[in-house]
Coordinates of C-alpha atoms (C1' of nucleotides) in Angstrom, one line a residue:
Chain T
X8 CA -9.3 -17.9 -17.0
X9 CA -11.7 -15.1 -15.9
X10 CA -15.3 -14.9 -17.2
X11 CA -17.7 -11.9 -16.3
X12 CA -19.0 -13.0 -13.5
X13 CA -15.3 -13.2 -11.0
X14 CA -15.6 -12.8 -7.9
X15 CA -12.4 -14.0 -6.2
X16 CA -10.0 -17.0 -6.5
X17 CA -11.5 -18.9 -3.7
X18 CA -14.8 -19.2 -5.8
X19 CA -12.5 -20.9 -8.6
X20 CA -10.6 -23.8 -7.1
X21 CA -8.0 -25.6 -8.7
X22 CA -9.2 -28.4 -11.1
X23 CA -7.8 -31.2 -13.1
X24 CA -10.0 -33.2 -15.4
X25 CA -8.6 -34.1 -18.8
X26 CA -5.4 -33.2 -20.7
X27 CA -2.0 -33.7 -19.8
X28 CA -1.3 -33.1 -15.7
X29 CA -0.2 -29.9 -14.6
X30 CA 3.6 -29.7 -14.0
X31 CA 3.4 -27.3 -11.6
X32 CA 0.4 -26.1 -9.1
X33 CA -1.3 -23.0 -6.9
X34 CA 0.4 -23.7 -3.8
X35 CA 4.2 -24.1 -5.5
X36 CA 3.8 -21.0 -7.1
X37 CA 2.6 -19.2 -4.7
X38 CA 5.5 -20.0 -2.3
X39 CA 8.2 -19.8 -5.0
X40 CA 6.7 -15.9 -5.2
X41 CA 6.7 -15.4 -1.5
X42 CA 10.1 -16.4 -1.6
X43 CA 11.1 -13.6 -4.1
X44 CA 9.0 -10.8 -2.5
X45 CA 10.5 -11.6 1.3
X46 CA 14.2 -11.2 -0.5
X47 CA 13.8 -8.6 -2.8
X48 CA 10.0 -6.9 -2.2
X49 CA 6.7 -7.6 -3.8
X50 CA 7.6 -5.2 -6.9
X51 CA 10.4 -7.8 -7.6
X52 CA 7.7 -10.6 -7.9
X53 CA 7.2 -10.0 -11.6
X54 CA 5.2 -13.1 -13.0
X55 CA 8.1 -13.5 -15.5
X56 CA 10.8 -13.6 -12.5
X57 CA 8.2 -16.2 -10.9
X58 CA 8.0 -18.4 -13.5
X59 CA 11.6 -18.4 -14.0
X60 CA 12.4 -19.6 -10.0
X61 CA 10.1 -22.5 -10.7
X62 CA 11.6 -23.4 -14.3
X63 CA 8.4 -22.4 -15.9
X64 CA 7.8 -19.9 -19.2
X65 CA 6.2 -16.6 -18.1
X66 CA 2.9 -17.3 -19.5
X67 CA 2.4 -20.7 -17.9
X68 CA 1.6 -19.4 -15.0
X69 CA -1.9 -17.8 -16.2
X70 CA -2.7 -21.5 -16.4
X71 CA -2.8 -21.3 -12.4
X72 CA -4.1 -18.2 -11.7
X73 CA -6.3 -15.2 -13.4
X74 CA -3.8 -12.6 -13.0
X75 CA -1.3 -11.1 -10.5
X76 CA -3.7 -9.4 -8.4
X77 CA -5.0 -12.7 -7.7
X78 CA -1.4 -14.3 -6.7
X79 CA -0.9 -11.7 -4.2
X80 CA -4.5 -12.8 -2.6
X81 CA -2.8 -16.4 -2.7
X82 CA 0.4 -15.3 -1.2
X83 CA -1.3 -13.4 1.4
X84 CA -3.1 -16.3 2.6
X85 CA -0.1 -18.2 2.9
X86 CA 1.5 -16.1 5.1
X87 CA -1.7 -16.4 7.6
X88 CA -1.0 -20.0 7.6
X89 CA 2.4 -19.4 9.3
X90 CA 0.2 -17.5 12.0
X91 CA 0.4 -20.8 14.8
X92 CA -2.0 -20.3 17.2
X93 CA -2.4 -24.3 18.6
X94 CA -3.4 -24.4 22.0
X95 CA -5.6 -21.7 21.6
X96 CA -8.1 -20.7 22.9
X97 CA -7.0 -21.5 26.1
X98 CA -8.2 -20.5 29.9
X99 CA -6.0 -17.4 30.3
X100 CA -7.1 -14.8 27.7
X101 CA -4.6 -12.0 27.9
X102 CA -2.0 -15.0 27.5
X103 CA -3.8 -16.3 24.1
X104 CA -4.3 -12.2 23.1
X105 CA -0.4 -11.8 23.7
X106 CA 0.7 -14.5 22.0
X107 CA -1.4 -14.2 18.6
X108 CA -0.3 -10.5 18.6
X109 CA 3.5 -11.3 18.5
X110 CA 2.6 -14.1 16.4
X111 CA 1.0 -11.5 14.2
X112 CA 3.7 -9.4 14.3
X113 CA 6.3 -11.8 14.0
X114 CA 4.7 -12.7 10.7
X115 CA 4.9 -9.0 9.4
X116 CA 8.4 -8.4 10.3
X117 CA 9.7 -11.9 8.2
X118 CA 7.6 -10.2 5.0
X119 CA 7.1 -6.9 5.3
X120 CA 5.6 -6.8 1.8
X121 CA 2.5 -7.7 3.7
X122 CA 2.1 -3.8 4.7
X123 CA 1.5 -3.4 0.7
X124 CA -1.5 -5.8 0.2
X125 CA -5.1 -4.6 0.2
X126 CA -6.8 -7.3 2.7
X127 CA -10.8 -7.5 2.3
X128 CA -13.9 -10.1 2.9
X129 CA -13.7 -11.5 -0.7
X130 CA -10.2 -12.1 -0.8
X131 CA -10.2 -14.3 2.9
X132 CA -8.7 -17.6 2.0
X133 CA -8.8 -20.7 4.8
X134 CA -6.4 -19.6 6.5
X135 CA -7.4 -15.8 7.0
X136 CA -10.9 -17.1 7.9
X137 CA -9.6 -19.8 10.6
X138 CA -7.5 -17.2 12.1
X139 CA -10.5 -14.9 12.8
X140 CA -12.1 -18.5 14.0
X141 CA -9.4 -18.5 16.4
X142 CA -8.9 -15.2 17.6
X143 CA -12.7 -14.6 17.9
X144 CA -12.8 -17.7 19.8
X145 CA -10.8 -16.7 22.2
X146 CA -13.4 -13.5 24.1
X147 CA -16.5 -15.5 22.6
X148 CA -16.9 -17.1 26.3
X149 CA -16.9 -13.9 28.2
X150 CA -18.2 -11.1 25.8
X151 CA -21.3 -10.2 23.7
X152 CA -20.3 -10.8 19.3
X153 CA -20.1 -7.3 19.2
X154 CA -18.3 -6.4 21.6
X155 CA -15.6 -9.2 20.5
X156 CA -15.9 -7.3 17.4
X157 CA -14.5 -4.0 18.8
X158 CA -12.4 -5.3 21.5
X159 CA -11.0 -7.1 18.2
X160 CA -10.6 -4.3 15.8
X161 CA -8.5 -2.2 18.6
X162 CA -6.2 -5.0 18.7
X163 CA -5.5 -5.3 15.4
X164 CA -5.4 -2.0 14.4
X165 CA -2.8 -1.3 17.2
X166 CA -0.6 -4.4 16.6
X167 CA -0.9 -3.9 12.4
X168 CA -0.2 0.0 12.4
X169 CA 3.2 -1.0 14.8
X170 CA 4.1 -3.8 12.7
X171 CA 3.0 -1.7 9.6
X172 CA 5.6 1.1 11.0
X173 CA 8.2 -0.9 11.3
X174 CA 8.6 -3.0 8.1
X175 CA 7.6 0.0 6.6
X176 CA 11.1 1.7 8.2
X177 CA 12.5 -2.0 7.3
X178 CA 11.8 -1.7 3.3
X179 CA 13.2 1.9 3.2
X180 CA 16.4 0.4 4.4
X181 CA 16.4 -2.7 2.0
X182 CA 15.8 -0.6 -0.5
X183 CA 18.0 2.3 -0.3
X184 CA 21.0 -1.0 -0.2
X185 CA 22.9 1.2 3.0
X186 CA 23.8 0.0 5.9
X187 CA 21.7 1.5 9.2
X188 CA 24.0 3.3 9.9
X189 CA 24.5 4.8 6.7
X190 CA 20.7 5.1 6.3
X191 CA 20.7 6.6 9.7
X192 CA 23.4 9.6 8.5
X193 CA 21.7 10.0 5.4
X194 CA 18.2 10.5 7.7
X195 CA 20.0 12.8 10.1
X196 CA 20.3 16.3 8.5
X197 CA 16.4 15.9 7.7
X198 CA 15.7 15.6 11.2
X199 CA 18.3 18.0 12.2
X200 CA 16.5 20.8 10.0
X201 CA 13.2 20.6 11.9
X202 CA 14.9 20.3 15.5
X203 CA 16.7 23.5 14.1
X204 CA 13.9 25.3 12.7
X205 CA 12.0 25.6 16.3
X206 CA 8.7 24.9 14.6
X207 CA 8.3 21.7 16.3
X208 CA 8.4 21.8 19.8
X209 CA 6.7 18.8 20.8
X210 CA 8.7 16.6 17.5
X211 CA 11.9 18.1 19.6
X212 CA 10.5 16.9 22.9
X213 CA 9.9 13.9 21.3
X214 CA 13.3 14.0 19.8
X215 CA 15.3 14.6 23.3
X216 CA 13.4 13.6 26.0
X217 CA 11.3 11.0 25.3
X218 CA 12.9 7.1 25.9
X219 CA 10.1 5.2 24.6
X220 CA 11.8 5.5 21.1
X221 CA 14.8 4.2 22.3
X222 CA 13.8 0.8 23.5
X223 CA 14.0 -1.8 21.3
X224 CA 10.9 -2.2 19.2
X225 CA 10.2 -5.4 20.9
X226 CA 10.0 -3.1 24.2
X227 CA 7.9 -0.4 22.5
X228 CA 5.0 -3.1 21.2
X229 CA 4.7 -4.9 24.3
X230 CA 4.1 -1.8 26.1
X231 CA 1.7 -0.3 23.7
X232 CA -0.4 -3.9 24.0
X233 CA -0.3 -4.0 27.7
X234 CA -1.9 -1.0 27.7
X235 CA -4.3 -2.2 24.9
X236 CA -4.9 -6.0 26.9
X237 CA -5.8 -3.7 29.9
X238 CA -8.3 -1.6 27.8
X239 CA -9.7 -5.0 26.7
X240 CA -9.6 -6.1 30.7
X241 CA -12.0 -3.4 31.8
X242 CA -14.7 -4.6 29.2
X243 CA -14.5 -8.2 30.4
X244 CA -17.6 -8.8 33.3
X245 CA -16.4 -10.9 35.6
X246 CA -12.8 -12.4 35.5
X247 CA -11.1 -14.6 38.0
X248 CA -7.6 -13.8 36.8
X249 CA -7.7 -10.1 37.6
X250 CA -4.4 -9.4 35.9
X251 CA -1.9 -7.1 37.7
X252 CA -2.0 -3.4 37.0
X253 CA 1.0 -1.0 37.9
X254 CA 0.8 2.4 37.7
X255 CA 4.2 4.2 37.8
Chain A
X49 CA 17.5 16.1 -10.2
X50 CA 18.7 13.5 -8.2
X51 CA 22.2 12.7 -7.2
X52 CA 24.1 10.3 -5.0
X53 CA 22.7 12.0 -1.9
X54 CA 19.7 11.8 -1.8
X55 CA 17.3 11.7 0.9
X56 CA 13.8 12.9 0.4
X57 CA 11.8 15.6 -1.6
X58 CA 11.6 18.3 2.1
X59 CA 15.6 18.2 1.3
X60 CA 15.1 19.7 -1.8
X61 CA 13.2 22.8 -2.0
X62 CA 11.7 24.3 -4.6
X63 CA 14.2 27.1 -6.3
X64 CA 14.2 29.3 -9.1
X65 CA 16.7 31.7 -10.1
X66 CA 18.7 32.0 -13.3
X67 CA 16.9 30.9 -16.5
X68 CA 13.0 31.1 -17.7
X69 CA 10.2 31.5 -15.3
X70 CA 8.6 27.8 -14.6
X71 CA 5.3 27.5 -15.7
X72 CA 4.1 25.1 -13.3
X73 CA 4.8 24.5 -9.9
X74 CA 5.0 21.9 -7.1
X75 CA 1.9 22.6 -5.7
X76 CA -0.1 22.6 -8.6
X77 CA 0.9 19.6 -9.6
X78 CA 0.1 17.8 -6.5
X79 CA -3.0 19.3 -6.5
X80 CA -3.5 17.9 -10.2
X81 CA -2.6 14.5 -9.3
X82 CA -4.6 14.6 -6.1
X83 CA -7.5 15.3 -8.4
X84 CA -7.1 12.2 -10.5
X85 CA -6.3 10.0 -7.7
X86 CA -9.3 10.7 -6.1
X87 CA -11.7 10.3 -9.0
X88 CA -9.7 7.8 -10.6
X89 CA -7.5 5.7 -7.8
X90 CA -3.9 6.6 -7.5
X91 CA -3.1 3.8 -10.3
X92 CA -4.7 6.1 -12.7
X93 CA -2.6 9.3 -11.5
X94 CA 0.2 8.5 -14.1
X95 CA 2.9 10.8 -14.7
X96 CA 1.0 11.5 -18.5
X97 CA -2.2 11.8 -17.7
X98 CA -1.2 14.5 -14.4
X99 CA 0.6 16.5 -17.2
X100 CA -2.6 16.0 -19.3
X101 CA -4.6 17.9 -16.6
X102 CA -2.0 20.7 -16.4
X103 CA -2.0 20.9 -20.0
X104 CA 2.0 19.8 -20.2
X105 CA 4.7 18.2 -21.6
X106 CA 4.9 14.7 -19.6
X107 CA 8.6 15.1 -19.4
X108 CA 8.1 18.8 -17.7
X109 CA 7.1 17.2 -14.4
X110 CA 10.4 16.2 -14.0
X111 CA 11.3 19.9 -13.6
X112 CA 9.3 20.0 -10.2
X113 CA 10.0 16.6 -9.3
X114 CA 12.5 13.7 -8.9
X115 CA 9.9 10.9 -9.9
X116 CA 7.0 9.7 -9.0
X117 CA 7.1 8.3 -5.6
X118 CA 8.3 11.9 -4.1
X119 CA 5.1 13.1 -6.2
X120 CA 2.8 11.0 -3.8
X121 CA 4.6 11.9 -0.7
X122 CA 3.8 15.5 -1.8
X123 CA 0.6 14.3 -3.0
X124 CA 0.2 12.9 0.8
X125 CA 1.6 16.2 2.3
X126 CA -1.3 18.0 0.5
X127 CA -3.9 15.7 2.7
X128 CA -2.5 15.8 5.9
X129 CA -3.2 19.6 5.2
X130 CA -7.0 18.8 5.1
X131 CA -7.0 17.9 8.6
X132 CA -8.8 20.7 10.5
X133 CA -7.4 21.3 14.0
X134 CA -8.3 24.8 14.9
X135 CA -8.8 25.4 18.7
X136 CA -7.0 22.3 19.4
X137 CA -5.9 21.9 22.0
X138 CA -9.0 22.6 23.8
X139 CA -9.5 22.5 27.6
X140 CA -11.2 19.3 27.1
X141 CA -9.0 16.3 25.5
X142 CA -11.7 14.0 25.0
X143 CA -13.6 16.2 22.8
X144 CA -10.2 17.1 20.9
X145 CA -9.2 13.9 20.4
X146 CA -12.3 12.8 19.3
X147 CA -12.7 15.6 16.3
X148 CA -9.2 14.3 15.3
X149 CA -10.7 11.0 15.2
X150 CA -13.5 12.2 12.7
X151 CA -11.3 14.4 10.8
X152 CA -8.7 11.8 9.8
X153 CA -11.5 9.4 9.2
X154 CA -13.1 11.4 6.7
X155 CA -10.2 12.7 4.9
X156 CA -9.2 8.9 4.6
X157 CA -13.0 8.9 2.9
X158 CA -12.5 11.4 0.5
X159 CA -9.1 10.2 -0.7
X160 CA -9.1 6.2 -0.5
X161 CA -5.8 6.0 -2.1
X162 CA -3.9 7.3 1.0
X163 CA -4.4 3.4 2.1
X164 CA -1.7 2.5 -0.6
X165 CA 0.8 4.9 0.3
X166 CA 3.6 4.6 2.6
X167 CA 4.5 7.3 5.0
X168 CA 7.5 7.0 7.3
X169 CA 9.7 10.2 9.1
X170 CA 11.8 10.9 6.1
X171 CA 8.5 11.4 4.2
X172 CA 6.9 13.5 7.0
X173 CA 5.9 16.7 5.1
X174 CA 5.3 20.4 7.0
X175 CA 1.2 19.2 7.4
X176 CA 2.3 15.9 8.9
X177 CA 4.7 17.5 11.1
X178 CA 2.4 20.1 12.1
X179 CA -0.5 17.7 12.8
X180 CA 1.9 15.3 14.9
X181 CA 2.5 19.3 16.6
X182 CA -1.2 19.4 17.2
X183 CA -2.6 16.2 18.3
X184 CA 0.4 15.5 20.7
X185 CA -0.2 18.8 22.4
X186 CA -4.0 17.2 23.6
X187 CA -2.5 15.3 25.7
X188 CA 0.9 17.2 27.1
X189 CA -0.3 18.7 29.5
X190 CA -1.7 15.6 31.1
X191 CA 1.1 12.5 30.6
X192 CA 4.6 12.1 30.3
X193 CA 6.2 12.2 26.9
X194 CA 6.3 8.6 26.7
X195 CA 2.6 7.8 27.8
X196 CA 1.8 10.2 25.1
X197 CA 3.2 8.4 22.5
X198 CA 2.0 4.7 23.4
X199 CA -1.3 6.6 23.9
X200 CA -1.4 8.4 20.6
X201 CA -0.1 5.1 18.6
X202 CA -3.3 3.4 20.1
X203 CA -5.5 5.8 18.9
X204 CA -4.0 6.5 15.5
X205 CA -3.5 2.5 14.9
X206 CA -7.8 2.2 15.4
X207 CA -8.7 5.0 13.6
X208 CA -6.2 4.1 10.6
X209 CA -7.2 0.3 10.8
X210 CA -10.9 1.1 10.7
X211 CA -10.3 3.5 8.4
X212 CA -8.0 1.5 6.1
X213 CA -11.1 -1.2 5.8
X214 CA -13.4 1.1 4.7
X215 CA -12.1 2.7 1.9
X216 CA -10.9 -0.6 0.9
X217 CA -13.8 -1.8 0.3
X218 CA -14.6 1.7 -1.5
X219 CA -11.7 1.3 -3.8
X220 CA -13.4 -2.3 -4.7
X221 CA -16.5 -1.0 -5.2
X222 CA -15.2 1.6 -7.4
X223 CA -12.6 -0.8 -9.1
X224 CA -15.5 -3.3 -9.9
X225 CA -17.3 -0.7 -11.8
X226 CA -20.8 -1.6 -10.3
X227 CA -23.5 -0.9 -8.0
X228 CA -23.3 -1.4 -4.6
X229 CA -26.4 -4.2 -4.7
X230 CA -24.5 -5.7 -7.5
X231 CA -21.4 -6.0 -5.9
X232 CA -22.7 -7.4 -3.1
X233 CA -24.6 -10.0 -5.0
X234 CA -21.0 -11.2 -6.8
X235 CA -20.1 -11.7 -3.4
X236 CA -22.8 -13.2 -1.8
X237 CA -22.3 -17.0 -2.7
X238 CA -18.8 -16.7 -1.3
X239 CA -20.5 -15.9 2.0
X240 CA -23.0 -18.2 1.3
X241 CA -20.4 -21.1 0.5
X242 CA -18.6 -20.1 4.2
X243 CA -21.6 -20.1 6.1
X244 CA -22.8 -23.6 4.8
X245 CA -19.8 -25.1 5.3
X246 CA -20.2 -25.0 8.2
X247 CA -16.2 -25.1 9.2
X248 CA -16.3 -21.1 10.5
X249 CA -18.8 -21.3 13.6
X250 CA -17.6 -18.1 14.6
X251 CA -17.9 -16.2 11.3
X252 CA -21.0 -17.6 11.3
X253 CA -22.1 -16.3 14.5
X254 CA -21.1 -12.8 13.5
X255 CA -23.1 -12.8 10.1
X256 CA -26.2 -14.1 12.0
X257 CA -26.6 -12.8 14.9
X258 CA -24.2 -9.4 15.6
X259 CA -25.6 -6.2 15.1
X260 CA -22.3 -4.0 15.0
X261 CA -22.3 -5.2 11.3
X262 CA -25.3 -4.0 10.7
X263 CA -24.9 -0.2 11.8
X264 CA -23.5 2.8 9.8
X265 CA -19.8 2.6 9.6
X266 CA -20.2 6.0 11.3
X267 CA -21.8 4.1 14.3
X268 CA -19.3 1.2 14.3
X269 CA -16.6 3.8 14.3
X270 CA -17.6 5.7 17.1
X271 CA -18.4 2.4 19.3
X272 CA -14.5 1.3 19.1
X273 CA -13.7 4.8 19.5
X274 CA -15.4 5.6 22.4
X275 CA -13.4 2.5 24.2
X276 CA -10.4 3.8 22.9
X277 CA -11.1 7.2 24.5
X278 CA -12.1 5.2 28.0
X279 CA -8.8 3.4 27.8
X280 CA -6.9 6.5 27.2
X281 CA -8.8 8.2 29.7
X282 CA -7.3 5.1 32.9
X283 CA -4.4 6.9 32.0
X284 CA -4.3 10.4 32.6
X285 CA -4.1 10.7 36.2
X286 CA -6.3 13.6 37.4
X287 CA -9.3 14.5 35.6
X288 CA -11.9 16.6 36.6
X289 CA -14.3 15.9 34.0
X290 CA -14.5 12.3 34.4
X291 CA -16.5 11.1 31.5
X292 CA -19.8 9.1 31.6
X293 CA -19.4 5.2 31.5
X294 CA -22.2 3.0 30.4
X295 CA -22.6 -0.6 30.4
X296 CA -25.2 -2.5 29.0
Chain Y
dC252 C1' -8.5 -45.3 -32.0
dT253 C1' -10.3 -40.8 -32.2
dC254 C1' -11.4 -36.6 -30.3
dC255 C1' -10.8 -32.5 -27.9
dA256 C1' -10.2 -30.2 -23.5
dC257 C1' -6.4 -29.3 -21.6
dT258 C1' -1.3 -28.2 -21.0
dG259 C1' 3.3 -25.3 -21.6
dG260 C1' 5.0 -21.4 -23.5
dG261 C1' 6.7 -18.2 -27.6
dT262 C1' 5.4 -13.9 -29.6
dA263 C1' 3.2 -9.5 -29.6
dT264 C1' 0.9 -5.4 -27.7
dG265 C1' -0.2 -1.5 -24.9
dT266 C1' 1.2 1.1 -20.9
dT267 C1' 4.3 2.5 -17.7
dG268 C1' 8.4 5.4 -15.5
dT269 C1' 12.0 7.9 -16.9
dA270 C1' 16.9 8.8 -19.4
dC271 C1' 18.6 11.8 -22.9
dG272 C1' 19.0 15.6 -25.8
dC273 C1' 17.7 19.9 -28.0
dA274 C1' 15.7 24.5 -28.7
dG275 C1' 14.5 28.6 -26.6
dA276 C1' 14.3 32.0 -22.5
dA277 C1' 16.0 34.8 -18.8
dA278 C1' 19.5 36.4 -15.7
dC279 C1' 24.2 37.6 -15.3
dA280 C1' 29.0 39.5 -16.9
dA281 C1' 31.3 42.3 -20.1
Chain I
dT98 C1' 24.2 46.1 -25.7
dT99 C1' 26.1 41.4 -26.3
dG100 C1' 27.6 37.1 -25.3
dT101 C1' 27.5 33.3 -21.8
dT102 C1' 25.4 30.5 -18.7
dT103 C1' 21.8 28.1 -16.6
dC104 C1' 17.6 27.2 -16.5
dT105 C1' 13.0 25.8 -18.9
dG106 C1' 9.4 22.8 -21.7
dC107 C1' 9.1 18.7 -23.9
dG108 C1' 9.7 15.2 -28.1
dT109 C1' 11.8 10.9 -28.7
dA110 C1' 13.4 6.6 -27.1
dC111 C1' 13.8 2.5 -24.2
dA112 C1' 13.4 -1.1 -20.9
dA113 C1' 10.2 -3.5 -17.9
dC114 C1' 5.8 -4.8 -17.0
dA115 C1' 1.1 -7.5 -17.2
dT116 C1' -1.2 -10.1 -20.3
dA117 C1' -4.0 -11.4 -24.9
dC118 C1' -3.4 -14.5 -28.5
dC119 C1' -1.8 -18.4 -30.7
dC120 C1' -0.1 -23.1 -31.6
dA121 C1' 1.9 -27.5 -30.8
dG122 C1' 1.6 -31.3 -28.0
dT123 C1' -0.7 -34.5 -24.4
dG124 C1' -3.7 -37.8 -22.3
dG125 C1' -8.3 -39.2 -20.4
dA126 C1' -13.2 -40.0 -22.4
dG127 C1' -16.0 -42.1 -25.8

DNA sequence: CTCCACTGGGTATGTTGTACGCAGAAACAA
DNA sequence: TTGTTTCTGCGTACAACATACCCAGTGGAG
């Protein structure tokens, strides 16, 4: 299926032109393997446990696709699909910012296999590209490219490393097959140790004073992007809506 | 080496007392591996071919350590033990906070795998704990506890995004076998295709006509980084070296 | 009706992590 | 010193994986 030239799936689209019709396609594939990985992780997405959830032999599914690496890229761009961002852009920017990042999130948390995939230019499918249409769209009235660009790039990377964090916390658990609070005992003496050593008085400080780690992690990402929308605020010329700051 | 109870590699120190004198240790074999990962990617950093480079037994390994994934967490350890800090924290946060920035950056550069590995508390080695020591004592003396940590997630989420794309497209590069103008040349009709669709005005707009795509990555970098530092800076409340804004 | 590009999929191969077992070495007990 | 125990290095073996190759059957094109 591959020739020397490759570049990426979306330069090879699916085609039909004679022989007998396909039985199964891309798209079915795709979310029969999405299904797998969000139960049971993307190392449980074996091309032979694919092909069995859709009925087909294990080698079919090279039919479809190159190779696995490619499937992922596939998946992956199904999940951006479930990223809804209708209504947006709309007149209130922080609103449309808010919303895509728990959208974003959201996503992440319902497949935290996502954390795992490499995510690059070539391997954009429609759906990656019309979410950086959207999101893009929503400064491009009030800001230079560029600095849409940045403004952009701290938003992500803030609202992916939380979300990465916390499915990455979320797969540990699946994995291990414990309860949290199992998990949690089996965490404890670890932690314990270094509060115990005195080699790490700020981790302690952390560790006993701090509160921000015991909100719920809804709690701790909103107020991480408030901070993050206000950043973006200050960048923004002139804004009608000059959004409410508190200082405590 | 492992049993029931199990919770991570820092649980279970090295130890040697009756029986013959290892030949190898820990350490060395991280650094091994390390070695091969970097020159080869971390797919290539089997449990063999590490043994290979210490002239072992594959099997030996084993001796040292529990499998392969507390390898890598050693493996990232080793890293986070790259990261110079020395005379930090400074007097001046900005300028600490900043040579962190670089610092992570380019040890992100030199070892592209780190993108593929996942590091949560459990796997937080002596470097990682030390660093976390470092970098949260910048800002201490300046914000609560809590501030610090939103803060610090902000800053760590942009450089480890930025950094993350980077080396991704590295690790392509490298995986691809080929030159940098032939790589980009494979990919070139895909942008092509995009552009004269003419269904991503945005995308568009940034290939065209930004210019933050056209700087050094070292440029880019800095520019997010610098708003970053400004955001950070709203929130410490008394500075006395109030930092130089520009705007264009 | 004939052809052949396509389909589904069985079999086979090379590579991986790692379980198991054995021979030898070093510390301990006598 | 002399067992005895507990460790070491590591060869062999195995299950799981992605996937190359092959072949039989199918259905649109001529």
């Amino acid at each position: 299926m591959t020739d020397e030239a490759y570049v990426s799936i979306w330069m090879r689209p699916e085609q039909t032109s004679r022989g007998p019709k396909p039985a199964y396609s891309r798209a079915q594939i795709a979310r029969a393997a999405v299904r797998i990985a969000d139960a049971e992780g993307l190392e449980a997405a074996t091309m032979r446990r694919i092909a069995a959830e859709i009925g087909a032999g294990a080698m079919s599914l090279y039919r479809y696709v190159p190779g696995r690496d490619d499937l992922i890229v596939l998946m992956a761009d199904l999940l951006m699909g479930e990223i809804n961002l209708r209504g947006i852009p709309s007149v209130d920017w922080r609103a449309d910012l808010t919303r895509y990042a728990e959208e974003v999130r959201a996503m992440w948390l319902r497949h935290p296999w996502i954390a795992t995939v490499h995510r690059s230019l070539h391997s954009y499918g429609p759906n990656q590209l019309l979410l950086i249409e959207q999101i893009m769209g929503v400064l491009d009235p009030h800001v230079s490219v560029d600095e849409n660009l940045v403004l952009m790039s701290i938003l992500n990377g803030y609202v992916e490393s939380v979300a990465r964090d916390e499915v990455t916390a979320a797969e540990e658990l699946r994995r291990s097959g414990l309860t949290e609070q199992q998990w949690l005992a089996r965490t404890h003496p670890y932690v314990q140790q270094l509060l115990e050593s005195g080699d790490y008085p700020l981790f302690t400080k952390i560790a006993l004073e701090a509160r921000h780690p015991r909100l719920t992690s809804d709690a701790q990402f909103h107020q991480g992007l408030t901070r993050v929308l206000d950043c973006i605020a200050t960048a923004i010329p002139t804004t009608e809506s000059q959004n409410n700051h508190e200082k405590p």
